[in-house]
Coordinates of C-alpha atoms in Angstrom, one line a residue:
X1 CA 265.2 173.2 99.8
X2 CA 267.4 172.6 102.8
X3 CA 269.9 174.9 103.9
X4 CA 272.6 172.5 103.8
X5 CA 272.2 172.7 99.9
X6 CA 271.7 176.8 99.7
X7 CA 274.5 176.7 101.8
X8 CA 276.7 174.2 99.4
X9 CA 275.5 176.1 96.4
X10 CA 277.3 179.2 97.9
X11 CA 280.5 178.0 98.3
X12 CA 280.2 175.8 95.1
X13 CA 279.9 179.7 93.3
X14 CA 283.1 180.8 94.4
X15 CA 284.9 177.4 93.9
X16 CA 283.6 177.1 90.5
X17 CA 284.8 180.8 89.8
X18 CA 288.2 180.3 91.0
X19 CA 288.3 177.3 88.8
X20 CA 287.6 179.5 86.0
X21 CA 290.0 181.6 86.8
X22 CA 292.8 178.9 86.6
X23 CA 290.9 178.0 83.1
X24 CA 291.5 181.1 81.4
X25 CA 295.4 181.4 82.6
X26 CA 295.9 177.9 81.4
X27 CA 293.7 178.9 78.1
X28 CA 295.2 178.2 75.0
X29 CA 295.7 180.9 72.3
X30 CA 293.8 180.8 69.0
X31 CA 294.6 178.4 66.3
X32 CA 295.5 174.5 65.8
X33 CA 294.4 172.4 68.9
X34 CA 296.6 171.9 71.8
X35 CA 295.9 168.9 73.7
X36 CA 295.8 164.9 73.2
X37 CA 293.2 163.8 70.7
X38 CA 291.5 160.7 72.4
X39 CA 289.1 159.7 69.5
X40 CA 287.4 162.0 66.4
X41 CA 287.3 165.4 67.6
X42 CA 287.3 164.3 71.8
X43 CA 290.1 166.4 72.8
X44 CA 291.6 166.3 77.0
X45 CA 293.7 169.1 77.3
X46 CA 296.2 170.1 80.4
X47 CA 293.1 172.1 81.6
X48 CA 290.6 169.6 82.1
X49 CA 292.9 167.3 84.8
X50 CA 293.8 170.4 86.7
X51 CA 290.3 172.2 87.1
X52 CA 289.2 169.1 87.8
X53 CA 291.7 168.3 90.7
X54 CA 290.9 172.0 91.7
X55 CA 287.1 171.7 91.9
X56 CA 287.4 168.0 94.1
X57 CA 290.1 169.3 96.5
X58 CA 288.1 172.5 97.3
X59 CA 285.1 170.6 97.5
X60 CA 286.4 168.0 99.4
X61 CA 287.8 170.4 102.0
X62 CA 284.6 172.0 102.3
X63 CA 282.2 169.1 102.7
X64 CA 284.3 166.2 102.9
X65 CA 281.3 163.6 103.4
X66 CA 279.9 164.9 100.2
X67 CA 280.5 162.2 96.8
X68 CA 282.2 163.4 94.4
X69 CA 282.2 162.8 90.1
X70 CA 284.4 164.1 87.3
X71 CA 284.7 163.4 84.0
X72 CA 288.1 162.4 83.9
X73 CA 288.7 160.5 87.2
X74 CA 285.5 159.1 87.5
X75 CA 283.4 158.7 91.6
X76 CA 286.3 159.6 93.6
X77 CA 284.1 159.4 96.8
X78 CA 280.5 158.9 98.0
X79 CA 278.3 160.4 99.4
X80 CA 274.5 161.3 99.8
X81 CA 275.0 164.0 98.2
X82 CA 277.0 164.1 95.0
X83 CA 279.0 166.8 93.2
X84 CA 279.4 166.4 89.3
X85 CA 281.7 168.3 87.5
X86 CA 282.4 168.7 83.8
X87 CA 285.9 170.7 84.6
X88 CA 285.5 172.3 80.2
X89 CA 282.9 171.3 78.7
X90 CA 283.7 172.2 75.1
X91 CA 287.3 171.0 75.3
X92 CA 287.4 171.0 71.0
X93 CA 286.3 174.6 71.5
X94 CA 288.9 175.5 74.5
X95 CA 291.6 173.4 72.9
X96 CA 291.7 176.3 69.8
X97 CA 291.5 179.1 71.7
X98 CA 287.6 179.8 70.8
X99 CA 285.1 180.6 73.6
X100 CA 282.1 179.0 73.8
X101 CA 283.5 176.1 76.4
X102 CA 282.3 176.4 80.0
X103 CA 282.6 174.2 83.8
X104 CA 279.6 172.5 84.7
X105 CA 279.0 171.6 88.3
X106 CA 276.1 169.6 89.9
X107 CA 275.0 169.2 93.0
X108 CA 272.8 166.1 93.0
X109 CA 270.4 164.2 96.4
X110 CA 270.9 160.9 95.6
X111 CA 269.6 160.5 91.7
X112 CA 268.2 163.8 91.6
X113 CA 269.8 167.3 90.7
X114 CA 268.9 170.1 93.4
X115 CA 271.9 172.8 92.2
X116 CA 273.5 173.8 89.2
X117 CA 276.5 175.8 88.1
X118 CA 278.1 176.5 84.3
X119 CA 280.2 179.2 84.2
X120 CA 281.8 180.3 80.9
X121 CA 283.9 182.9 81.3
X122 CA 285.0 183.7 77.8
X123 CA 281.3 184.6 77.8
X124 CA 281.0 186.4 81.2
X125 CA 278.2 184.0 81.8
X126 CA 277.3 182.3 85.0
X127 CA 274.0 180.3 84.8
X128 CA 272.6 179.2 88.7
X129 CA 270.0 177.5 89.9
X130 CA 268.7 175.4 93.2
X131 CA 265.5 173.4 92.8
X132 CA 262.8 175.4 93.9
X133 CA 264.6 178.8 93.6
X134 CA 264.2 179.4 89.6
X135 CA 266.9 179.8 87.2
X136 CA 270.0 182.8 86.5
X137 CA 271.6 184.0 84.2
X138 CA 274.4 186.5 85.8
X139 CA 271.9 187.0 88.3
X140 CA 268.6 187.9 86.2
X141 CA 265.8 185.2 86.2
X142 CA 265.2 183.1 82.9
X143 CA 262.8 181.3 81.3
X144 CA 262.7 179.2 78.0
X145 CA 261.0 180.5 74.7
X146 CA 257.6 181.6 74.5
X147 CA 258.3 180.1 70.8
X148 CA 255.2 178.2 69.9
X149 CA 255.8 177.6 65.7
X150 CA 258.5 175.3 65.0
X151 CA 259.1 177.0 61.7
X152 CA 260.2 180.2 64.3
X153 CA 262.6 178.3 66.0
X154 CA 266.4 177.7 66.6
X155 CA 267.2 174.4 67.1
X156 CA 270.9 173.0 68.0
X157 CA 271.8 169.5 67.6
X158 CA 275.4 168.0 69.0
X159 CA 277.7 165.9 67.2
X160 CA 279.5 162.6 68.9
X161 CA 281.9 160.3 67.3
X162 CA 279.6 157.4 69.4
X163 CA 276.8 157.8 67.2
X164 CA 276.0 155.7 64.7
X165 CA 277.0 157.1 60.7
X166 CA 273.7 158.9 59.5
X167 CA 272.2 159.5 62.7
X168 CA 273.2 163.5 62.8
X169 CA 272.3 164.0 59.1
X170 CA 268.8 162.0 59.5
X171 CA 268.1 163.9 62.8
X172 CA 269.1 167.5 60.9
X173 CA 267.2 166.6 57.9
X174 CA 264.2 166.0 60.9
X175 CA 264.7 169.5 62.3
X176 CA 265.2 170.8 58.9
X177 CA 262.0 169.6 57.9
X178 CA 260.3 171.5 60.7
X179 CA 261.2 174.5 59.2
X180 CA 263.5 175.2 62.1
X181 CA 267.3 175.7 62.1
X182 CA 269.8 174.1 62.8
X183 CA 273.0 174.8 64.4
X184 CA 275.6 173.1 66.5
X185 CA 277.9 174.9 68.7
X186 CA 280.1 172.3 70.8
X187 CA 279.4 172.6 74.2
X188 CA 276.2 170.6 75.2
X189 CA 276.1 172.3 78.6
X190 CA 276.2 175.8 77.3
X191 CA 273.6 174.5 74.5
X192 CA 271.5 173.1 77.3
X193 CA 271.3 176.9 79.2
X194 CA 270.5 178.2 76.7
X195 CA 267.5 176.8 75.9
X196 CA 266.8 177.4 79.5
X197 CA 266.8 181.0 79.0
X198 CA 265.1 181.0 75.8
X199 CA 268.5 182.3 73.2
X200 CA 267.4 178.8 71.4
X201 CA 264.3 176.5 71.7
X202 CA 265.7 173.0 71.6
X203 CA 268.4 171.2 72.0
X204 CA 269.6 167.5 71.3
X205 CA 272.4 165.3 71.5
X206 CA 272.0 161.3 70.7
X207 CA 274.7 160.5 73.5
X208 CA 275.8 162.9 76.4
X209 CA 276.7 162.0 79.8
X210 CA 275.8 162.8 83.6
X211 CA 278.8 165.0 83.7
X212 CA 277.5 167.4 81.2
X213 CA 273.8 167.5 82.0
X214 CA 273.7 167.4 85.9
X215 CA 273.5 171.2 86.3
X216 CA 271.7 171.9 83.3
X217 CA 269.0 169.7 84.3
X218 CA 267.8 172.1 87.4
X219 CA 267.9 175.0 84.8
X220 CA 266.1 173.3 83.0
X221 CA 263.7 172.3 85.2
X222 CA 263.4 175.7 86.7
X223 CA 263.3 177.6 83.4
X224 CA 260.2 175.6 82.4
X225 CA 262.0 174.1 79.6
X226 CA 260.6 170.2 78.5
X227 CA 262.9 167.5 78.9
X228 CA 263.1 164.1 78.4
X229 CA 263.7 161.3 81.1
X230 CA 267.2 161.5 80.8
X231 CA 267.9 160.0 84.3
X232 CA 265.0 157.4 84.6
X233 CA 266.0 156.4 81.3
X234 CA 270.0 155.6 82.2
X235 CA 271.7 158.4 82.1
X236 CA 272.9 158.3 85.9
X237 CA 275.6 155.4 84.6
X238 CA 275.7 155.4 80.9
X239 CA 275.7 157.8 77.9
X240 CA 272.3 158.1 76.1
X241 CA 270.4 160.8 74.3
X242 CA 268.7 164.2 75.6
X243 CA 266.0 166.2 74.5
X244 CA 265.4 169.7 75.7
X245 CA 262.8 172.2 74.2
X246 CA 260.4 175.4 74.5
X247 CA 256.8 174.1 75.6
X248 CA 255.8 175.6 72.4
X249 CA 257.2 173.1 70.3
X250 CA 258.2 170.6 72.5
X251 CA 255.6 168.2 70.8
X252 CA 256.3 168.9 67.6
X253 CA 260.4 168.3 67.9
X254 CA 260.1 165.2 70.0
X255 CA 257.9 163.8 67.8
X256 CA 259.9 165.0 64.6
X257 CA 263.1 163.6 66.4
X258 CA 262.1 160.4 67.9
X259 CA 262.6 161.3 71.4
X260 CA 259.7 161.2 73.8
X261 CA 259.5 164.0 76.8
X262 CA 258.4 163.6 80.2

């Protein structure tokens, strides 16, 4: 990996904890969601425009001929190299106070992810990786789950009001089947870690965007973790599904839910 990426992935660690930082002051406190409902349970709260604007000024300071994504303004610039921020991912979480929300930022070469960031700090969790460096949690290598029975495993699944009716019940009823369970936790990003260091052995969403996979995807990658062709397949302009897993039952669970692997 070129140094000009190690040394973008530095200074993407401190901007991305400073933008937490702002997160947590700006955090609301437990109880009824605060923020503008857009659609069925998609919640933009105060939070997401400003760590957003935090994240592309720093950024854009800092390697101004870099390109630049977010999930609420859109490509702001271009650039060879691309940054790709969720600024919460998990905004239904964040908006009620709860903690499992987290800022995902990618550093992608032209269509592929070489750097990866997701900080949740309600955690104290900071997952990292560069493409040919392995995966971190907090600064301890991880690997997925040496899981092999699918009746063993821990399987999360995420809900979007752009799916289909009957589409989350018949892909739970496919995991239940496996004798795995199911769970669903609202933050496809932190979902997507952790299969990478193996606290669950699949994950899958019908329809998820760039902005909430592009740093998973090296963790993924690096952790040894099976996923399926989410950029090949149209993921770099459009939201469509993703399937992560444990070697061990990756072939059982992409099979059971419909969704081929690489």
């Amino acid at each position: 990996m070129s140094q000009a990426i190690l040394t973008r992935f530095e200074a993407a660690r401190s901007v991305v904890r400073d933008a937490a930082a702002l997160a947590m002051k700006m955090r609301p406190a437990p109880g009824g969601p605060k923020g503008t409902q857009k659609s069925a349970q998609d919640w933009l709260t105060e939070t997401d425009g400003a760590v957003e604007a935090f994240i592309s000024e720093r950024i854009g300071t800092l390697f101004p001929e870099d390109g630049f994504q977010g999930e609420e303004e859109g490509r702001t610039r271009t650039g060879s190299l691309r940054w790709v921020v969720d600024p919460i991912d998990g905004t239904s979480n964040y908006a009620r106070g709860r903690n499992r929300w987290c800022i995902s930022l990618g550093l992608m070469d032209g269509d592929t992810p070489v750097a990866g960031i997701i900080e949740a700090p309600m955690l104290g969790e900071t997952y990292t990786a560069v493409k040919g460096h392995g995966a971190f949690l907090n600064g301890e290598r991880i690997h997925a789950s040496p899981v092999t029975d699918p009746a063993s495993s821990l399987i999360e699944m995420g809900w979007s009001n752009r799916v289909p009716p009957g589409v989350f019940q018949e892909k739970i009823d496919a995991i239940l089947n496996l004798g795995a369970m199911p769970r669903s936790g609202g933050s496809g990003a932190i979902a997507l870690a952790e299969v990478a260091c193996g606290r669950q052995d699949g994950y899958l969403e019908i329809r998820i965007n760039l902005w909430d996979v592009a740093a998973a995807l090296v963790l993924l990658d690096e952790a040894g973790a099976k996923v399926s062709p989410f950029l090949r397949d149209g993921g770099l302009e459009d939201g469509i599904h993703i399937l992560a897993a444990a070697p061990g039952i990756a072939d059982a669970l992409s099979q059971a839910v419909g969704v081929s692997l690489k």
